[in-house]
């Protein structure tokens, strides 16, 4: 009986020793930091960790616990090249107060296990994009390309300010024709390109009620009792070559005159001209 008891105790001690050694081996780091090893299915980390530091435009870490929409957490996700994304909204995956998200290789493998074709030969997912969403004042979705376990700094991008696009652009001068628009982009207004011409005969009397043609294409234009006619360059664009100055010929019966009309004259008074007609040869 004593011999049997000694054998039983010896066997029990050996079993406990083996169990203790096994436990210590399972709780070890399994290898150096940054290793890409695995068990073919992503069960072991071998010390591989991904550290993402999220910073703002001032290069300071984003406080993910209070910096989110309405003070809530800022969420992040990892996305493969096929567009499949795994949200990191579980406990411990949100951005910390120091702007960090730390993930192990096996955590990433577990989240992406439904896409084995995108794992490497060891069963690890080491190439993907890390996204951040929901930080007020920054673009809704910022990302950084990831290639293996290491530390990454993701600087959130400020959204581009919306630029006002003028939809009332003068085809001649390119300025805004909408007087009611107050945007700075439209501050430079088109003054119009309408000429008020007074047509006079060689003896300087008004060419009252004369019917005239412009460039033999536009008209007839009838002068009023004071010999005044109106020419709008914008309305004549199909008959003119686009340039800063237009040479037009006004023909009224047996009289005619050639006049140069500038798109935007230096003096607004230039829009009012007196044109002397001469008898056609």
Coordinates of C-alpha atoms in Angstrom, one line a residue:
X1 CA 0.0 0.0 0.0
X2 CA 2.8 2.4 0.9
X3 CA 4.5 1.7 -2.4
X4 CA 1.3 2.4 -4.3
X5 CA 0.8 5.7 -2.4
X6 CA 4.4 6.8 -3.3
X7 CA 3.8 6.0 -7.0
X8 CA 0.4 7.9 -7.0
X9 CA 2.0 11.0 -5.3
X10 CA 4.9 11.0 -7.7
X11 CA 2.6 10.8 -10.7
X12 CA 0.4 13.6 -9.4
X13 CA 3.4 15.9 -8.8
X14 CA 4.6 15.2 -12.4
X15 CA 1.2 16.0 -13.8
X16 CA 0.9 19.3 -11.9
X17 CA 4.4 20.3 -13.0
X18 CA 3.5 19.6 -16.7
X19 CA 0.3 21.6 -16.4
X20 CA 2.1 24.6 -14.8
X21 CA 4.7 24.6 -17.6
X22 CA 1.9 24.5 -20.2
X23 CA 0.1 27.4 -18.6
X24 CA 3.2 29.6 -18.5
X25 CA 3.9 28.8 -22.2
X26 CA 0.3 29.8 -23.2
X27 CA 0.5 33.2 -21.4
X28 CA 3.9 34.1 -22.9
X29 CA 4.3 36.7 -25.7
X30 CA 4.9 34.0 -28.2
X31 CA 7.7 35.9 -30.1
X32 CA 9.1 39.3 -30.8
X33 CA 7.0 42.4 -31.4
X34 CA 6.0 42.9 -35.0
X35 CA 6.2 39.2 -36.0
X36 CA 3.8 38.0 -38.7
X37 CA 3.6 34.4 -37.6
X38 CA 0.4 32.5 -37.0
X39 CA -1.1 29.1 -36.8
X40 CA -2.6 29.2 -40.2
X41 CA -5.9 30.4 -38.9
X42 CA -4.9 33.5 -37.0
X43 CA -5.0 32.0 -33.5
X44 CA -1.6 33.2 -32.3
X45 CA -0.3 36.8 -32.2
X46 CA 3.4 36.2 -31.8
X47 CA 3.5 39.7 -30.4
X48 CA 2.2 41.3 -33.6
X49 CA 0.2 44.5 -32.8
X50 CA -1.1 47.4 -34.9
X51 CA -1.1 50.8 -33.2
X52 CA -3.0 53.6 -34.9
X53 CA -2.6 57.1 -33.5
X54 CA -5.4 59.4 -34.7
X55 CA -4.4 63.1 -34.8
X56 CA -6.1 66.2 -35.9
X57 CA -4.9 69.0 -38.2
X58 CA -2.8 70.4 -35.3
X59 CA -1.0 67.0 -35.0
X60 CA -2.5 66.5 -31.6
X61 CA -4.2 63.2 -30.7
X62 CA -7.9 63.0 -31.0
X63 CA -9.7 62.2 -27.8
X64 CA -11.9 59.5 -29.1
X65 CA -14.0 59.2 -25.9
X66 CA -15.3 62.7 -26.0
X67 CA -14.5 64.0 -29.5
X68 CA -17.2 62.1 -31.4
X69 CA -20.6 63.3 -32.7
X70 CA -22.5 64.7 -29.7
X71 CA -19.7 63.7 -27.4
X72 CA -20.0 60.0 -28.2
X73 CA -17.2 57.6 -29.2
X74 CA -15.4 58.0 -32.5
X75 CA -15.7 54.8 -34.5
X76 CA -13.2 53.2 -36.7
X77 CA -13.1 50.2 -39.1
X78 CA -10.8 48.1 -41.2
X79 CA -11.6 47.6 -44.9
X80 CA -10.2 45.2 -47.5
X81 CA -9.6 46.0 -51.1
X82 CA -12.9 44.3 -52.1
X83 CA -14.8 46.9 -50.1
X84 CA -15.7 44.6 -47.2
X85 CA -15.3 46.5 -43.8
X86 CA -15.3 45.3 -40.2
X87 CA -16.5 48.0 -37.8
X88 CA -14.4 48.3 -34.6
X89 CA -17.3 49.4 -32.4
X90 CA -16.8 46.7 -29.9
X91 CA -15.5 47.4 -26.4
X92 CA -11.8 48.3 -26.5
X93 CA -11.8 49.0 -30.2
X94 CA -12.9 52.7 -30.1
X95 CA -10.3 55.4 -30.2
X96 CA -8.9 56.0 -26.7
X97 CA -8.4 59.3 -24.9
X98 CA -4.8 59.3 -26.2
X99 CA -6.0 59.0 -29.8
X100 CA -4.9 55.4 -30.0
X101 CA -6.4 52.2 -31.3
X102 CA -4.3 49.1 -30.6
X103 CA -5.2 45.8 -32.3
X104 CA -3.5 42.5 -32.3
X105 CA -3.1 40.3 -35.3
X106 CA -5.5 37.7 -34.0
X107 CA -8.1 40.3 -33.4
X108 CA -7.9 41.5 -37.0
X109 CA -7.9 37.9 -38.2
X110 CA -11.0 37.2 -36.3
X111 CA -12.8 40.2 -37.6
X112 CA -11.9 39.4 -41.2
X113 CA -12.2 35.6 -41.0
X114 CA -15.1 35.6 -43.6
X115 CA -12.6 36.7 -46.3
X116 CA -9.8 34.1 -46.3
X117 CA -8.8 34.9 -49.8
X118 CA -7.3 38.2 -48.6
X119 CA -5.1 36.6 -45.9
X120 CA -1.4 35.9 -46.5
X121 CA 0.1 32.4 -46.6
X122 CA 0.1 32.2 -42.8
X123 CA -3.6 33.1 -42.6
X124 CA -3.0 36.6 -41.4
X125 CA -4.6 39.8 -42.7
X126 CA -1.8 42.2 -42.9
X127 CA -2.9 44.6 -45.7
X128 CA -6.0 46.6 -45.4
X129 CA -7.2 50.2 -44.9
X130 CA -7.9 51.7 -41.5
X131 CA -10.8 54.1 -41.5
X132 CA -12.0 56.7 -38.9
X133 CA -15.5 58.1 -39.0
X134 CA -17.5 60.6 -37.0
X135 CA -15.0 63.3 -35.9
X136 CA -16.7 66.7 -35.9
X137 CA -15.0 69.3 -38.0
X138 CA -13.2 66.7 -40.1
X139 CA -14.0 64.6 -43.2
X140 CA -16.5 61.9 -42.4
X141 CA -14.2 59.2 -43.6
X142 CA -10.4 59.3 -43.4
X143 CA -8.2 56.3 -44.0
X144 CA -4.6 55.1 -44.1
X145 CA -3.1 52.1 -46.0
X146 CA -1.8 49.4 -43.7
X147 CA 0.9 46.9 -44.6
X148 CA 1.8 44.7 -41.7
X149 CA 1.9 45.2 -37.9
X150 CA 3.5 48.4 -36.8
X151 CA 2.6 52.0 -35.6
X152 CA 0.7 54.2 -38.0
X153 CA -0.3 57.9 -37.6
X154 CA -3.5 58.8 -39.3
X155 CA -4.0 62.6 -39.7
X156 CA -7.6 63.5 -40.1
X157 CA -8.3 65.8 -43.1
X158 CA -10.3 69.0 -42.9
X159 CA -13.1 69.1 -45.4
X160 CA -12.7 71.4 -48.3
X161 CA -14.8 74.5 -48.0
X162 CA -17.7 74.6 -50.4
X163 CA -16.8 77.0 -53.2
X164 CA -19.7 79.1 -54.6
X165 CA -20.1 78.5 -58.3
X166 CA -21.5 81.4 -60.2
X167 CA -24.3 80.3 -62.4
X168 CA -24.9 83.7 -63.9
X169 CA -21.7 84.2 -65.9
X170 CA -21.6 86.8 -68.6
X171 CA -20.3 85.1 -71.8
X172 CA -18.3 88.2 -72.7
X173 CA -16.5 89.3 -69.6
X174 CA -17.0 86.3 -67.3
X175 CA -18.3 88.4 -64.5
X176 CA -21.5 87.8 -62.5
X177 CA -24.7 89.1 -63.9
X178 CA -26.8 88.3 -60.8
X179 CA -27.1 91.6 -58.8
X180 CA -28.7 89.7 -55.9
X181 CA -25.8 87.3 -55.3
X182 CA -23.7 88.5 -52.4
X183 CA -21.0 85.7 -52.4
X184 CA -17.5 87.0 -52.6
X185 CA -16.9 84.9 -55.7
X186 CA -19.5 87.0 -57.5
X187 CA -18.4 90.4 -56.1
X188 CA -17.2 91.5 -59.5
X189 CA -20.4 92.3 -61.4
X190 CA -20.9 92.6 -65.1
X191 CA -21.8 96.2 -66.0
X192 CA -23.5 95.1 -69.2
X193 CA -22.5 95.4 -72.8
X194 CA -25.2 97.5 -74.2
X195 CA -24.3 100.5 -76.3
X196 CA -26.7 103.5 -76.7
X197 CA -25.7 105.0 -80.0
X198 CA -26.9 108.3 -81.4
X199 CA -26.8 108.2 -85.2
X200 CA -26.4 111.6 -86.9
X201 CA -26.3 112.4 -90.6
X202 CA -23.3 114.2 -92.2
X203 CA -24.9 117.6 -91.4
X204 CA -25.1 116.4 -87.7
X205 CA -28.9 116.2 -87.7
X206 CA -30.3 113.1 -86.1
X207 CA -31.0 110.1 -88.3
X208 CA -34.6 110.1 -87.0
X209 CA -36.6 107.0 -87.5
X210 CA -34.0 105.5 -89.8
X211 CA -34.1 101.7 -90.3
X212 CA -30.6 100.3 -90.0
X213 CA -28.7 96.9 -90.2
X214 CA -25.7 95.9 -88.2
X215 CA -23.1 93.9 -90.0
X216 CA -25.7 93.3 -92.7
X217 CA -27.0 90.5 -90.4
X218 CA -28.7 92.0 -87.4
X219 CA -31.8 94.1 -87.9
X220 CA -33.6 96.0 -89.0
X221 CA -33.0 98.3 -86.1
X222 CA -35.1 101.4 -86.1
X223 CA -33.7 104.6 -84.6
X224 CA -36.1 106.7 -82.6
X225 CA -37.0 110.3 -83.3
X226 CA -33.6 111.4 -81.9
X227 CA -31.7 109.0 -84.0
X228 CA -30.9 106.7 -81.0
X229 CA -30.4 102.9 -81.4
X230 CA -29.4 100.2 -78.9
X231 CA -26.9 97.5 -79.6
X232 CA -26.4 94.6 -77.0
X233 CA -23.2 92.8 -77.8
X234 CA -24.3 89.7 -75.8
X235 CA -27.3 89.3 -78.1
X236 CA -25.0 89.6 -81.2
X237 CA -22.5 87.0 -80.1
X238 CA -23.5 84.5 -82.8
X239 CA -22.7 87.2 -85.4
X240 CA -19.4 88.3 -83.9
X241 CA -16.0 86.7 -83.2
X242 CA -15.3 86.6 -79.4
X243 CA -12.7 89.2 -78.6
X244 CA -12.2 92.3 -76.5
X245 CA -13.3 94.7 -79.3
X246 CA -15.8 94.3 -82.0
X247 CA -15.9 96.3 -85.3
X248 CA -19.4 96.7 -86.5
X249 CA -20.8 98.4 -89.5
X250 CA -24.2 100.2 -89.2
X251 CA -26.0 100.8 -92.5
X252 CA -29.0 103.0 -92.7
X253 CA -30.3 103.3 -96.2
X254 CA -27.7 105.2 -98.3
X255 CA -25.7 106.0 -95.2
X256 CA -23.3 103.9 -93.1
X257 CA -20.6 104.1 -90.4
X258 CA -18.1 101.7 -88.9
X259 CA -17.6 101.8 -85.1
X260 CA -15.4 99.9 -82.7
X261 CA -17.3 98.6 -79.6
X262 CA -15.2 97.5 -76.6
X263 CA -16.4 94.6 -74.4
X264 CA -15.7 96.5 -71.2
X265 CA -14.6 100.1 -71.8
X266 CA -12.4 101.9 -69.3
X267 CA -15.1 104.6 -68.9
X268 CA -18.7 103.5 -68.6
X269 CA -19.6 106.7 -70.5
X270 CA -18.2 105.0 -73.5
X271 CA -21.4 103.0 -73.7
X272 CA -23.0 106.2 -75.0
X273 CA -21.6 107.1 -78.4
X274 CA -22.5 109.5 -81.2
X275 CA -21.9 108.0 -84.6
X276 CA -21.7 110.1 -87.7
X277 CA -23.1 108.4 -90.8
X278 CA -21.5 109.0 -94.2
X279 CA -23.0 108.6 -97.6
X280 CA -22.1 105.2 -99.2
X281 CA -20.0 105.4 -102.3

